[in-house]
PDB file of C-alpha atoms in Angstrom:
ATOM      1  CA  MET E   1      39.513  70.842 234.257  1.00 35.00           C
ATOM      2  CA  ALA E   2      37.694  70.293 237.512  1.00 38.00           C
ATOM      3  CA  LEU E   3      34.263  71.705 238.168  1.00 39.00           C
ATOM      4  CA  MET E   4      33.480  73.273 241.498  1.00 40.00           C
ATOM      5  CA  ASN E   5      30.407  72.086 243.397  1.00 42.00           C
ATOM      6  CA  GLY E   6      27.563  74.553 243.077  1.00 45.00           C
ATOM      7  CA  MET E   7      28.961  76.352 240.024  1.00 44.00           C
ATOM      8  CA  ARG E   8      26.333  76.122 237.325  1.00 52.00           C
ATOM      9  CA  PHE E   9      27.468  78.676 234.771  1.00 56.00           C
ATOM     10  CA  ILE E  10      30.846  79.998 233.710  1.00 60.00           C
ATOM     11  CA  PRO E  11      30.461  83.155 231.610  1.00 64.00           C
ATOM     12  CA  SER E  12      32.685  83.609 228.603  1.00 68.00           C
ATOM     13  CA  PRO E  13      34.882  86.702 228.487  1.00 74.00           C
ATOM     14  CA  ILE E  14      34.407  86.734 224.702  1.00 75.00           C
ATOM     15  CA  PRO E  15      31.130  88.183 223.383  1.00 77.00           C
ATOM     16  CA  LEU E  16      29.076  85.601 221.531  1.00 79.00           C
ATOM     17  CA  ARG E  17      28.149  86.446 217.931  1.00 86.00           C
ATOM     18  CA  TYR E  18      25.009  84.670 216.809  1.00 90.00           C
ATOM     19  CA  SER E  19      22.310  85.216 214.231  1.00 93.00           C
ATOM     20  CA  LEU E  20      19.409  83.115 215.581  1.00 95.00           C
ATOM     21  CA  VAL E  21      18.165  81.750 218.896  1.00 94.00           C
ATOM     22  CA  TYR E  22      15.945  78.680 219.106  1.00 97.00           C
ATOM     23  CA  THR E  23      13.949  78.049 222.278  1.00 95.00           C
ATOM     24  CA  ALA E  24      11.969  75.158 223.689  1.00 94.00           C
ATOM     25  CA  THR E  25       9.885  76.316 226.644  1.00 92.00           C
ATOM     26  CA  ALA E  26       6.821  75.075 228.501  1.00 87.00           C
ATOM     27  CA  ASN E  27       3.727  77.238 228.786  1.00 83.00           C
ATOM     28  CA  ALA E  28       1.676  77.454 232.000  1.00 78.00           C
ATOM     29  CA  SER E  29      -0.091  74.155 231.283  1.00 82.00           C
ATOM     30  CA  GLY E  30       3.214  72.361 230.615  1.00 79.00           C
ATOM     31  CA  ARG E  31       2.816  72.105 226.851  1.00 89.00           C
ATOM     32  CA  MET E  32       6.047  72.715 224.955  1.00 91.00           C
ATOM     33  CA  GLN E  33       6.357  75.670 222.598  1.00 95.00           C
ATOM     34  CA  TYR E  34       9.178  76.178 220.118  1.00 97.00           C
ATOM     35  CA  HIS E  35      10.389  79.527 218.774  1.00 97.00           C
ATOM     36  CA  LYS E  36      12.958  80.915 216.377  1.00 97.00           C
ATOM     37  CA  ILE E  37      14.202  84.380 217.352  1.00 95.00           C
ATOM     38  CA  LYS E  38      16.169  86.823 215.232  1.00 95.00           C
ATOM     39  CA  PRO E  39      17.391  89.319 217.862  1.00 90.00           C
ATOM     40  CA  GLU E  40      15.752  92.732 217.632  1.00 91.00           C
ATOM     41  CA  GLU E  41      13.731  91.646 214.563  1.00 94.00           C
ATOM     42  CA  TYR E  42      11.204  88.880 215.232  1.00 95.00           C
ATOM     43  CA  LYS E  43      10.104  85.917 217.315  1.00 96.00           C
ATOM     44  CA  GLU E  44       8.385  83.198 215.306  1.00 98.00           C
ATOM     45  CA  ARG E  45       6.659  80.095 216.604  1.00 97.00           C
ATOM     46  CA  ILE E  46       7.912  76.946 214.879  1.00 98.00           C
ATOM     47  CA  SER E  47       7.017  73.268 214.888  1.00 98.00           C
ATOM     48  CA  ARG E  48       8.658  70.647 217.071  1.00 96.00           C
ATOM     49  CA  THR E  49       9.882  68.951 213.884  1.00 97.00           C
ATOM     50  CA  GLU E  50      11.634  72.127 212.685  1.00 97.00           C
ATOM     51  CA  PHE E  51      13.203  72.654 216.129  1.00 97.00           C
ATOM     52  CA  ILE E  52      14.555  69.085 216.207  1.00 96.00           C
ATOM     53  CA  GLU E  53      15.845  69.302 212.627  1.00 97.00           C
ATOM     54  CA  VAL E  54      17.772  72.511 213.335  1.00 97.00           C
ATOM     55  CA  PHE E  55      19.074  71.094 216.633  1.00 95.00           C
ATOM     56  CA  ASN E  56      20.379  67.985 214.854  1.00 96.00           C
ATOM     57  CA  THR E  57      21.891  69.704 211.799  1.00 96.00           C
ATOM     58  CA  ALA E  58      22.985  73.262 212.686  1.00 95.00           C
ATOM     59  CA  ASP E  59      26.387  74.364 213.951  1.00 93.00           C
ATOM     60  CA  ILE E  60      25.391  75.316 217.506  1.00 91.00           C
ATOM     61  CA  LEU E  61      27.534  77.998 219.135  1.00 89.00           C
ATOM     62  CA  ALA E  62      26.110  77.724 222.655  1.00 87.00           C
ATOM     63  CA  MET E  63      23.298  76.152 224.643  1.00 88.00           C
ATOM     64  CA  ARG E  64      21.592  77.451 227.759  1.00 86.00           C
ATOM     65  CA  PRO E  65      19.296  75.349 229.911  1.00 85.00           C
ATOM     66  CA  ILE E  66      16.354  77.289 231.323  1.00 81.00           C
ATOM     67  CA  PRO E  67      15.771  76.167 234.911  1.00 78.00           C
ATOM     68  CA  GLN E  68      12.185  75.945 236.046  1.00 73.00           C
ATOM     69  CA  LYS E  69      11.548  75.325 239.715  1.00 73.00           C
ATOM     70  CA  SER E  70       8.720  72.928 240.514  1.00 69.00           C
ATOM     71  CA  SER E  71       8.628  71.582 236.952  1.00 66.00           C
ATOM     72  CA  PRO E  72      10.224  68.410 235.580  1.00 70.00           C
ATOM     73  CA  VAL E  73      10.144  69.836 232.030  1.00 73.00           C
ATOM     74  CA  PHE E  74      13.565  70.349 230.434  1.00 80.00           C
ATOM     75  CA  GLN E  75      13.675  73.737 228.711  1.00 86.00           C
ATOM     76  CA  LEU E  76      16.536  75.168 226.675  1.00 90.00           C
ATOM     77  CA  GLU E  77      17.685  77.670 224.129  1.00 91.00           C
ATOM     78  CA  PHE E  78      20.518  77.382 221.673  1.00 91.00           C
ATOM     79  CA  TYR E  79      22.363  79.891 219.562  1.00 91.00           C
ATOM     80  CA  ILE E  80      23.484  79.586 215.945  1.00 92.00           C
TER      81      ILE E  80
END
């Protein structure tokens, strides 16, 4: 399958069913913050170690990079 230049995201026609979202985002000073989110229930701050452990061991359904203009920090969220 060839990718078209400039196309960054191809939406899925199938709704994604997930139970948790994990995020790694930078605050205003550039320091990374990690969260575990149960949609419509809670958003909990977690440690970098917990984030990495879940990333390395969980069955990830989807990943979404979070673009940040003027920042070299790589931010993302993933769904399980």
